[in-house]
Coordinates of C-alpha atoms in Angstrom, one line a residue:
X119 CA 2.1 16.5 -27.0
X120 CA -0.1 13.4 -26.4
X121 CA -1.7 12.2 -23.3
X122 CA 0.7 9.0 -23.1
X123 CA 4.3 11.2 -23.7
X124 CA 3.2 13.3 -21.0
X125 CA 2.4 10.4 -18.8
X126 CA 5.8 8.6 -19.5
X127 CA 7.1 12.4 -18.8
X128 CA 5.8 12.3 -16.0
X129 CA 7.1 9.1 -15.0
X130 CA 10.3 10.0 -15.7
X131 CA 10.6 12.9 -13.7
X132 CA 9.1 11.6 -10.5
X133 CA 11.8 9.0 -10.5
X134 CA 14.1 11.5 -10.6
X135 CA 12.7 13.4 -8.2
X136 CA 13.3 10.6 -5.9
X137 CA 16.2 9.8 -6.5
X138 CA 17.5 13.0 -5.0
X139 CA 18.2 13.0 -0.6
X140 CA 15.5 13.7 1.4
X141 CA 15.6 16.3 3.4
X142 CA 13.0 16.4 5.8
X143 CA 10.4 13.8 7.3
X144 CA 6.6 14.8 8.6
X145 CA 5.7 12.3 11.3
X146 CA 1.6 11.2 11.5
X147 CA 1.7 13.9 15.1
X148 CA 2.9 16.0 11.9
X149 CA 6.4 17.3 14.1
X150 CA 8.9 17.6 11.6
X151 CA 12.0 15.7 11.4
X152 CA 15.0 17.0 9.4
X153 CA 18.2 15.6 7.9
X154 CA 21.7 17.6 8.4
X155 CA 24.1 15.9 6.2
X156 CA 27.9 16.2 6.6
X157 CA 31.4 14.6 5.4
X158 CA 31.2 12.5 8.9
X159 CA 27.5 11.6 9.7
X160 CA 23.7 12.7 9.8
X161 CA 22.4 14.5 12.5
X162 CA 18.4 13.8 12.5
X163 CA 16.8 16.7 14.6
X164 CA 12.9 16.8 15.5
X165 CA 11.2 20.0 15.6
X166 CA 14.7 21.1 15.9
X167 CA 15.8 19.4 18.9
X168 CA 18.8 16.9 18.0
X169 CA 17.7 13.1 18.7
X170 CA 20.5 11.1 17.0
X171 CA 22.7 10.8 14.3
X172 CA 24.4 7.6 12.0
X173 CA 26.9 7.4 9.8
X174 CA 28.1 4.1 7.5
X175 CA 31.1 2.3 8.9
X176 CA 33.6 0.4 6.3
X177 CA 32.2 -2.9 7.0
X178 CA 28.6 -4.4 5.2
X179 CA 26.5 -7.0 6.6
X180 CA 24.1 -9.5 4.6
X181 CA 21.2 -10.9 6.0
X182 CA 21.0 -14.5 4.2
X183 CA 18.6 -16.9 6.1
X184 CA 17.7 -19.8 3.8
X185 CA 20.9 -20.8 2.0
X186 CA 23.3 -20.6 5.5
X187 CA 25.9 -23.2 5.0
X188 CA 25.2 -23.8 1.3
X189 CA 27.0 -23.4 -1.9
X190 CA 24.6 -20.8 -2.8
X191 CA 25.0 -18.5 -0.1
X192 CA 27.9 -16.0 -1.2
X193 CA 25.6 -15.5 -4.6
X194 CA 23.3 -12.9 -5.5
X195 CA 21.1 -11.7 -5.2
X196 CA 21.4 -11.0 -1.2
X197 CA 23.0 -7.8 -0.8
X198 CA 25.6 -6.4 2.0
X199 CA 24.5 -3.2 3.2
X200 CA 26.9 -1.0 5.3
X201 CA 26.7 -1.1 8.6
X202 CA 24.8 2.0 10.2
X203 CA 26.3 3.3 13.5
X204 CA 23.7 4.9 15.4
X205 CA 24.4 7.3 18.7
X206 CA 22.7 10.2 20.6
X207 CA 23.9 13.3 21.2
X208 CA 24.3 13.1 24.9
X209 CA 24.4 10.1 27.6
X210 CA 20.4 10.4 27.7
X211 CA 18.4 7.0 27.4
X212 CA 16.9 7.3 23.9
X213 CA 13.1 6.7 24.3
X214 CA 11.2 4.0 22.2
X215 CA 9.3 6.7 20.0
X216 CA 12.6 8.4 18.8
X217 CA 14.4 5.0 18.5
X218 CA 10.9 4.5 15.9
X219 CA 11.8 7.8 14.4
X220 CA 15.1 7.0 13.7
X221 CA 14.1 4.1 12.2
X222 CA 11.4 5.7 9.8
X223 CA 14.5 8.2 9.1
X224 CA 16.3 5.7 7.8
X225 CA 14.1 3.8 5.7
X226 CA 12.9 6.7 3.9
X227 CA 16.3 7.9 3.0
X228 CA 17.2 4.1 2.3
X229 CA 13.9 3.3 0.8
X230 CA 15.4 0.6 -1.5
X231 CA 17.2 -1.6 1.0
X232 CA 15.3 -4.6 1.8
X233 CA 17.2 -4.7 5.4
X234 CA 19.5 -2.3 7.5
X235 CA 22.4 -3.5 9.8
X236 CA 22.8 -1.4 12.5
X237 CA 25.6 -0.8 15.7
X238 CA 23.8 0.7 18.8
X239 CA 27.0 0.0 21.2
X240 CA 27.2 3.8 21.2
X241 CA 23.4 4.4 22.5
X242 CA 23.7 4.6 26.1
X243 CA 20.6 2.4 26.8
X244 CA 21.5 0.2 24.4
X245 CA 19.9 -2.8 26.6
X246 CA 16.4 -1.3 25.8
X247 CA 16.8 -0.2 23.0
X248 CA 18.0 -3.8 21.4
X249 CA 14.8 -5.4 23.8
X250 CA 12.2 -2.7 22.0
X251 CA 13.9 -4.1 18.5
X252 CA 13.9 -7.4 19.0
X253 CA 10.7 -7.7 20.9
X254 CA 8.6 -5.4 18.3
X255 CA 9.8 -6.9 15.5
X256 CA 11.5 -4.5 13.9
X257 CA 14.9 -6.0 14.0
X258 CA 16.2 -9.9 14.2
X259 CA 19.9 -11.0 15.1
X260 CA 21.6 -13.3 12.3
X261 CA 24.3 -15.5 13.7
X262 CA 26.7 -14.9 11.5
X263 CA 26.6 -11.1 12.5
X264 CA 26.2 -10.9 16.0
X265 CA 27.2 -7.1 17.0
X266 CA 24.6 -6.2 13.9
X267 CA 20.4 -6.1 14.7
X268 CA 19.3 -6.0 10.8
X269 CA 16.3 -3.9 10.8
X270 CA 13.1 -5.0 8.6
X271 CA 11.7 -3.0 6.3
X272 CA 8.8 -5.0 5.6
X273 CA 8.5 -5.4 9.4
X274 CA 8.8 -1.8 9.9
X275 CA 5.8 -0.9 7.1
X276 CA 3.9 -3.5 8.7
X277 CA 3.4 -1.3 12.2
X278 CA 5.9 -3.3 14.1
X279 CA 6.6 -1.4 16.9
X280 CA 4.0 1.3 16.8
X281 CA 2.0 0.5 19.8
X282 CA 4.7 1.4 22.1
X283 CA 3.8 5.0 21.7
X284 CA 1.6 7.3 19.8
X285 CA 3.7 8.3 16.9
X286 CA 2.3 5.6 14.5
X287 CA 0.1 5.6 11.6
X288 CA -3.0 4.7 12.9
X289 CA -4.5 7.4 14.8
X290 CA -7.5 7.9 17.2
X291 CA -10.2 5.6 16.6
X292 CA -8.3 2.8 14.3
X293 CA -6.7 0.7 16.9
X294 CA -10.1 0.0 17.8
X295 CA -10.4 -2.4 15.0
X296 CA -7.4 -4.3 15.5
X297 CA -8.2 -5.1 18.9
X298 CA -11.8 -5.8 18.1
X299 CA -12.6 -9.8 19.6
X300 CA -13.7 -12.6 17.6
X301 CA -17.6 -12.8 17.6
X302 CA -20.4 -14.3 15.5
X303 CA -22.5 -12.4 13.4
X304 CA -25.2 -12.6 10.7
X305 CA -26.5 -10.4 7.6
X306 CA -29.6 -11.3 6.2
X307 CA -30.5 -8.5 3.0
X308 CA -32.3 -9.4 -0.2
X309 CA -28.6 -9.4 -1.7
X310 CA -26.5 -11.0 1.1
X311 CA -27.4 -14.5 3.4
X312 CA -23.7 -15.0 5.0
X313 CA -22.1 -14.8 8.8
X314 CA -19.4 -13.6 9.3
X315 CA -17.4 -11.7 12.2
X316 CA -19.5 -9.3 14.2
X317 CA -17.7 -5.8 13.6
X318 CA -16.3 -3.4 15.6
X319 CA -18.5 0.2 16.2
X320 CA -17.8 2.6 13.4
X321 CA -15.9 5.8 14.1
X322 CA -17.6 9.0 15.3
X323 CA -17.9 11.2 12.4
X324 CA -14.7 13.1 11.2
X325 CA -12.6 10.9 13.4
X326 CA -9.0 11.1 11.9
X327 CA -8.3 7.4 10.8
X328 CA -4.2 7.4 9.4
X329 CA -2.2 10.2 8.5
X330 CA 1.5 10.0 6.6
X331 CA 3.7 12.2 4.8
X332 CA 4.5 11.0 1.4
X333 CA 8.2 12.2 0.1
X334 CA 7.4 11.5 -3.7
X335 CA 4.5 14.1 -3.5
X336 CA 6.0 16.4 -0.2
X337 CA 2.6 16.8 1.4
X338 CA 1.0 14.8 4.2
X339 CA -2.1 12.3 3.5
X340 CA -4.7 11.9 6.0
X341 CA -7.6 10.0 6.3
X342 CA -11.0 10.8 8.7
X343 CA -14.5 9.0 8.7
X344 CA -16.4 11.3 7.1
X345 CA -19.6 13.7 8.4
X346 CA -22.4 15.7 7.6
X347 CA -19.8 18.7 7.5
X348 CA -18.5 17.2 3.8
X349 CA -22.1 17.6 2.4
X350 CA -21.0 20.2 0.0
X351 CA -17.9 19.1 -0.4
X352 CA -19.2 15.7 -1.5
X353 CA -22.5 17.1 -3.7
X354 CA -20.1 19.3 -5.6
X355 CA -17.7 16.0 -6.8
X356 CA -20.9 13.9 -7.5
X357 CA -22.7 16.6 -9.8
X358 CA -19.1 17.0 -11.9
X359 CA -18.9 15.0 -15.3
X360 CA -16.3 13.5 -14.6
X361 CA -17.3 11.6 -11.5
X362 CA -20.9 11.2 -12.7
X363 CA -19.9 9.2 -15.5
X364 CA -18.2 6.9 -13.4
X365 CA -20.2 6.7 -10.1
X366 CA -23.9 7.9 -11.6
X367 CA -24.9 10.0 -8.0
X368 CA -25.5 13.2 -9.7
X369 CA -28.4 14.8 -7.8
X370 CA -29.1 17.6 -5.3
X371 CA -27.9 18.0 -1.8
X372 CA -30.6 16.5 -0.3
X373 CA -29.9 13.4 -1.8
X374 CA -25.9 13.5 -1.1
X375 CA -27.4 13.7 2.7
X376 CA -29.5 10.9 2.0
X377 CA -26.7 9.0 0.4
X378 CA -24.0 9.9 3.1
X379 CA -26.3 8.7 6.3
X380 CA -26.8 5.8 4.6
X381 CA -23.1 4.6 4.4
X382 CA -22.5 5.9 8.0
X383 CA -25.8 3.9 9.3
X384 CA -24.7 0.8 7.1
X385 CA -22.4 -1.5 9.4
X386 CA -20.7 -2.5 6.1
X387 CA -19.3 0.7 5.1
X388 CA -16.7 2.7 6.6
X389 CA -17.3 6.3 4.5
X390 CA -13.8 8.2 4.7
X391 CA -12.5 11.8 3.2
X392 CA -8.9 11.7 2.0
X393 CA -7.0 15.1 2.2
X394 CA -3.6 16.2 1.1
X395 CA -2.5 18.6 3.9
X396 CA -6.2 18.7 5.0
X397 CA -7.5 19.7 2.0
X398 CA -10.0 17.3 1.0
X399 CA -9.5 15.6 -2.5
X400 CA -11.3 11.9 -2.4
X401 CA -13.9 9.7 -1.0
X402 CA -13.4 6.4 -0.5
X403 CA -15.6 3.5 1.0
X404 CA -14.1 0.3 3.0
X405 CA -16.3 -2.2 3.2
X406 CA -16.3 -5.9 4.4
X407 CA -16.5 -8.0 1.4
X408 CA -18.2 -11.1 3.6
X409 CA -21.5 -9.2 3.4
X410 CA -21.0 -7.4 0.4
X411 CA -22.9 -8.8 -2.8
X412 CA -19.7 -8.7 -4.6
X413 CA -18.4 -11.6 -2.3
X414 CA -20.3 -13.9 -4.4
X415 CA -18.2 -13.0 -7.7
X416 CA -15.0 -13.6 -5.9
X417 CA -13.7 -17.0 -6.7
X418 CA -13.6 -18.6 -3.4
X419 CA -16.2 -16.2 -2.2
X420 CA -14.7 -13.7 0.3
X421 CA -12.9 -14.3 3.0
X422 CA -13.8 -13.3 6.9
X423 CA -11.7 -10.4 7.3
X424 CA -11.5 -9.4 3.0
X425 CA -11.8 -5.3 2.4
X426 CA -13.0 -3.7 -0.2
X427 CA -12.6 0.0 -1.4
X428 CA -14.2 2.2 -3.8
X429 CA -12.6 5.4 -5.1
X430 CA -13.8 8.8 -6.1
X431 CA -11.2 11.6 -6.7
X432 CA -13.0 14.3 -6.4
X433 CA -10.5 17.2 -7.0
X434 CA -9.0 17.5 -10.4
X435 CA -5.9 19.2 -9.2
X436 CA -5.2 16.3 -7.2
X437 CA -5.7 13.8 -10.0
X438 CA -2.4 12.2 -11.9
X439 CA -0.5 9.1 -11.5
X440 CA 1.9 10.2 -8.7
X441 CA -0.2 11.5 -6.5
X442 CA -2.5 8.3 -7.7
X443 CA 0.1 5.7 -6.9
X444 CA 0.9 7.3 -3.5
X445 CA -2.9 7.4 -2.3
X446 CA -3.6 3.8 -3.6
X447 CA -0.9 2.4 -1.2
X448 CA -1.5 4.4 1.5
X449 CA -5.3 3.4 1.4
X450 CA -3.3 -0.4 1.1
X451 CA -1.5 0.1 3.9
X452 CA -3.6 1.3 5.6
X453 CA -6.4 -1.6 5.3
X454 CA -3.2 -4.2 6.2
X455 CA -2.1 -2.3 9.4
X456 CA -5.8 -1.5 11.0
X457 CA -6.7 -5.1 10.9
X458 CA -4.1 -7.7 11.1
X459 CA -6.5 -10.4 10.4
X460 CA -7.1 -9.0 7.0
X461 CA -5.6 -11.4 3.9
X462 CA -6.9 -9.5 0.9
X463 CA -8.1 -6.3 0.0
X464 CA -10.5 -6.2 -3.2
X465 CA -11.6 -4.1 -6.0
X466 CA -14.0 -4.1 -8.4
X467 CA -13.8 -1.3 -11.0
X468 CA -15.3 -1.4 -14.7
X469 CA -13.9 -3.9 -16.7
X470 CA -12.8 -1.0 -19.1
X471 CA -11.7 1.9 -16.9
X472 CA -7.7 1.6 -17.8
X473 CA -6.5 4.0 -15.6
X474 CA -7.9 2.6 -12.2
X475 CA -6.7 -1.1 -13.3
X476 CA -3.4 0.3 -14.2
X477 CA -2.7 2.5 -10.7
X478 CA -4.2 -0.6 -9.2
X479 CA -1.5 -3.1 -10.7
X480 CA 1.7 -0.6 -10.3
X481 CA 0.7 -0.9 -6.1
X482 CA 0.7 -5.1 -6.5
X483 CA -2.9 -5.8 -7.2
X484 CA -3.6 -8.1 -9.5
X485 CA -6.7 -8.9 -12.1
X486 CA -8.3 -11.7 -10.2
X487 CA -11.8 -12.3 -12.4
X488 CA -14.3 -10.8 -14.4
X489 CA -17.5 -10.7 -13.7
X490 CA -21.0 -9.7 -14.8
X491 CA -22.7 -7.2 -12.4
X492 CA -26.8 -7.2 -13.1
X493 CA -27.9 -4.3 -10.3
X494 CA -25.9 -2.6 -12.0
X495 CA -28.1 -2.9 -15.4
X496 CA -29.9 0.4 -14.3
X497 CA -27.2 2.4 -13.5
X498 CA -27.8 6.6 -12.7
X499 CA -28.0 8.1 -15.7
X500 CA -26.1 6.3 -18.1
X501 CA -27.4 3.8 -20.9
X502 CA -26.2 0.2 -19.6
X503 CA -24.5 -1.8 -21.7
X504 CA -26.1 -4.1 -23.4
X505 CA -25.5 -7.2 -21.7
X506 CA -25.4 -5.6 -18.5
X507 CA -21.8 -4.5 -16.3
X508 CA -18.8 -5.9 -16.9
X509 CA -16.5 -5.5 -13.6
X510 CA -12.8 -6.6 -12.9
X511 CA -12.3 -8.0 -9.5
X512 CA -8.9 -7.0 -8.7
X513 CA -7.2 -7.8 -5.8
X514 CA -4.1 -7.6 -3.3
X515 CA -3.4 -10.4 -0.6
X516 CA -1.2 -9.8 2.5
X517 CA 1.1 -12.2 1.8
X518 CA 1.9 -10.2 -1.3
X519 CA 2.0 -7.1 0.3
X520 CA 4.4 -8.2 2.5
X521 CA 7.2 -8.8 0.2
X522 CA 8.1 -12.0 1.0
X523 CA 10.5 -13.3 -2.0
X524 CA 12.1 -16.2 -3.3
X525 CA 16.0 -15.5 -3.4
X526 CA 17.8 -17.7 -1.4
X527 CA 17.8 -20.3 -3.7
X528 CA 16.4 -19.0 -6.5
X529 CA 18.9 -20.1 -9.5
X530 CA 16.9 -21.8 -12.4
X531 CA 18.7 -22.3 -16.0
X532 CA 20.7 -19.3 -15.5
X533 CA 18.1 -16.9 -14.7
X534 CA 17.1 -15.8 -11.8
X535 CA 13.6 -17.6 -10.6
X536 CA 10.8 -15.0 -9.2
X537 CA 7.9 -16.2 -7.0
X538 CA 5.1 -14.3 -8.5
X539 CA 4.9 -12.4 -5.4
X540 CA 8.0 -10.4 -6.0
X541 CA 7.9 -9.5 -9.1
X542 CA 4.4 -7.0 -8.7
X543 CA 5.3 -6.8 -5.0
X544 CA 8.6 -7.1 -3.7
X545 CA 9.0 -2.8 -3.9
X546 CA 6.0 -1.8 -3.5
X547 CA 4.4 -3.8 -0.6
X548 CA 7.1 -3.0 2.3
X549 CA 7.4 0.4 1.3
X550 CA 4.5 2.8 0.7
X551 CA 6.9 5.6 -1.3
X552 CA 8.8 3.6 -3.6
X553 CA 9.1 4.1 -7.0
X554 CA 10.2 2.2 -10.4
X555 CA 14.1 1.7 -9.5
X556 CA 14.2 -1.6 -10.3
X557 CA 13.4 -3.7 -12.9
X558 CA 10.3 -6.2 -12.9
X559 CA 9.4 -8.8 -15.1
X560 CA 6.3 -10.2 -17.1
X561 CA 6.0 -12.6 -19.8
X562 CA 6.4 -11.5 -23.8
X563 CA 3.8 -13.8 -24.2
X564 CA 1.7 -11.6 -22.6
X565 CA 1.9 -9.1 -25.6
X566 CA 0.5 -11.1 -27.9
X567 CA -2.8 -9.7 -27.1
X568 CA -1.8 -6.0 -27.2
X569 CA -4.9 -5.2 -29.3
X570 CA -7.1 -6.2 -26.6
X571 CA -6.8 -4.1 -23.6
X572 CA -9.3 -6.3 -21.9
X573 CA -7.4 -10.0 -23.2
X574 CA -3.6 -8.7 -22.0
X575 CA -5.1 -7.5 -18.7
X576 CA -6.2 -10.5 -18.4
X577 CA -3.7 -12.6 -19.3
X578 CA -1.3 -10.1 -17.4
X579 CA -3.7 -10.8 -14.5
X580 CA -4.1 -14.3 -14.9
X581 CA -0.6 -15.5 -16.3
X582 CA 1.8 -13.9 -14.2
X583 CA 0.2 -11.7 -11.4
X584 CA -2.1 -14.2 -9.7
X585 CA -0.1 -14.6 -6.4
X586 CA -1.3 -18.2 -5.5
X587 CA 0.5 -19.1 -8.1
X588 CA 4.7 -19.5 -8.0
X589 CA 6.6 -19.9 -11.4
X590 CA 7.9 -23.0 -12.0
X591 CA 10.8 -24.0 -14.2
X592 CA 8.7 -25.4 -16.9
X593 CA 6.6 -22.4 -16.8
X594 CA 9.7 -20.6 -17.6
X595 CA 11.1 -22.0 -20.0
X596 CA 8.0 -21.6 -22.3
X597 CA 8.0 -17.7 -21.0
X598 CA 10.5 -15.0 -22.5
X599 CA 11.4 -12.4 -19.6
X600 CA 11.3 -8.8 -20.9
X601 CA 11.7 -5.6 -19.0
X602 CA 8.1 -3.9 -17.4
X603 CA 9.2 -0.4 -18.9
X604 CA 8.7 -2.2 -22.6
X605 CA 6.0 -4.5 -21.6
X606 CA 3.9 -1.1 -19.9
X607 CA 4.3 0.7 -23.6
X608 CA 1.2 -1.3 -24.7
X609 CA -0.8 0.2 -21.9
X610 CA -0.7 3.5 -23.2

């Protein structure tokens, strides 16, 4: 069977595989958190202690904000959700941290649902309870529903409420970052003249950065700054084929240690060791693009608070598109969670490596240049091209990651009109785990150039995924709408 069948295989059956209940949730403190599903409502239990349980009453609810009071809002596409009834066991006062839990329950079972109603008349401290909502974020009140707190998922993926309690995400050393003051700063290099924001410290070595479970794959990902303990671990993935070919660090250990003390004594580089269930399985490097050489190939030039990543998978058994999709938005969310003043987090593989460009796009980056990399003209071990490196800058910006939509009002000759935003990020931004449910859209004129790779990424990139730009009607009307699943087909 050929490479792209099994792929598509593949595909199919993870969506499948997701489509079935959850039945268990592992928390970043890694306790356990378990659904028991009956005829008259979910009991969610936590290292097998009972905190609460829901169940859907007959009545839905609709969050519609920007076409209140207009003809258009009964239309699609705002859905009504029913309304979950929420209640503990006992009279106790339900904590903050388990009112988060619940809520983390409940968008990973409803991982699809933009917003979820909820009734907490039957919590007994309901008072705190809706003040913790409110307050965090994690919930609004819509007047039209006022017994109802709709809960966010794009709020909720965003960290809203998390530093209440130690349950979140982030662990350790990141909320450092976030909290980090505004300072100026300077890096002068034979590369880089720029200021910028003075950084915070880096990490001690091995510090443990973000940990979550992933349902799609069923194991836990964790990331930790790495140390001098991953020498071997790290020589071994750089002397493969496979890695060499792409990264050109094949050497001996001594030079690994060389390599490795350099990153950690670099203030630009944040050197990190991805594991699935502890089990190591990538390096990746966050930098700060404002004194990175690359900022200069950015259009724009890089922003203050811009991250970039590099990735190395050095484990084959850990390789493949699921487990690639899952780690690529972790690594996203992550980036957007640690430092809230981030807008954009940046890319820059090789112009022709299709399978990094394509995991990059399915978790809402988008092809933002080209550009022509001349250190790169000696690069380890391989012959360099022979007008020197051809890189694609791709990128993902925080507004875009957030899923903010157009859908209010978003009727336009009988179709429905898309900001560019949602249509590469409107699933996959708010939620981490989701998979391809629903349908997204590019333009058949984009095929037109399906015997160039390089020309249909980047008039996928350029055309329809830039997220500055918003689709107009004119721009639509020139544009045929076809399906992603047909439009992907070229890719493989």
């Amino acid at each position: 069977m050929s490479a792209p069948a099994v792929g598509r295989l593949n595909q199919v059956q993870q969506i499948l595989d997701q489509s079935k209940p959850i039945d268990k949730l592992i928390l970043p403190d890694l306790s356990v958190v378990k659904y028991h599903r009956s005829d008259d409502a979910t009991q969610l239990t936590r290292n097998d202690e009972v905190i609460g349980s829901y169940v859907a009453l007959q009545r839905t609810a609709a969050l519609v904000v920007s076409s209140m009071g207009t003809e258009f809002e009964p239309a699609p596409p705002i859905p009504a959700y029913p309304v979950i009834q929420i209640s503990t066991p006992t009279s106790a006062d339900l904590s903050v941290e388990l009112v988060w839990v619940i809520v983390y329950a409940l968008f990973t079972e409803k991982r699809t649902q933009d917003t979820i109603p909820i009734d907490i008349a039957k919590i007994s401290n309901e008072p705190k309870v809706r003040e913790y909502l409110l307050q965090s974020g994690l919930g609004r009140l819509h007047v039209k529903h006022p017994s109802e707190i709709f809960l966010s998922r794009s709020a909720f993926w965003q960290g809203a409420g998390t530093r209440s309690h130690s349950l979140g995400w982030l662990r350790e050393y990141s909320w450092v970052v976030s909290d980090f003051p505004v300072q100026d700063a300077f890096t002068r290099s034979t590369r880089v003249i720029t200021s910028h924001p003075l950084r915070p410290p880096k990490p001690p070595p091995g510090a443990l950065l973000y940990r979550r479970y992933c349902p799609s794959i069923g194991q836990t990902l964790s990331m930790r700054y790495i140390s001098l303990d991953d020498l071997e671990t790290f020589s071994r993935w750089h002397n493969d084929d496979r890695v060499h070919a792409a990264w050109g660090e094949r050497g001996t250990i001594e030079k690994h240690r060389k390599y490795i003390e350099d990153q950690m004594a670099d203030p630009r580089v944040w050197a990190v060791i991805a594991s699935w269930d502890d089990e190591p399985m990538a390096y990746f490097e966050f930098t700060w693009v404002k004194e990175d050489h690359v900022s200069q190939y950015i259009p724009g030039g890089g922003q203050a608070y811009d991250r970039g990543i590099h990735v190395l998978v050095g484990e084959d058994k850990f390789r493949g598109s699921a487990r690639a999709q899952a780690w690529m938005r972790s690594l996203t969310h992550y980036v957007f969670i640690v430092e809230p003043r981030c807008n954009r987090l940046i890319g820059e593989p090789r112009a022709d490596n299709a399978a990094i460009i394509s995991v990059s796009l399915t978790a809402a980056m988008h092809i933002e240049t080209y550009c022509y990399c001349t250190h790169w003209e000696e690069f380890q071990g391989n012959p360099a091209p022979p007008k020197g490196y051809i890189k694609g800058i791709i990128a993902i910006c925080r507004h875009a990651y957030q899923g903010r939509r157009v859908s209010d009002c978003n009727k336009v000759s009988g179709r429905t009109h898309y900001c560019t935003h949602t249509t590469s990020t409107y699933r996959y931004g708010q939620n981490p785990d989701f998979s391809t449910q629903k349908k997204r859209y590019v333009t058949r004129n984009a095929t037109q150039y399906a015997g160039s790779w390089h020309k249909l990424a980047r008039a996928y990139g350029q055309h329809f995924m830039n997220p500055i730009i918003v689709a107009s009607e004119e721009y639509r009307e020139k544009e045929t709408l076809v399906p992603e699943s047909e439009f992907l087909q070229v890719f493989d």
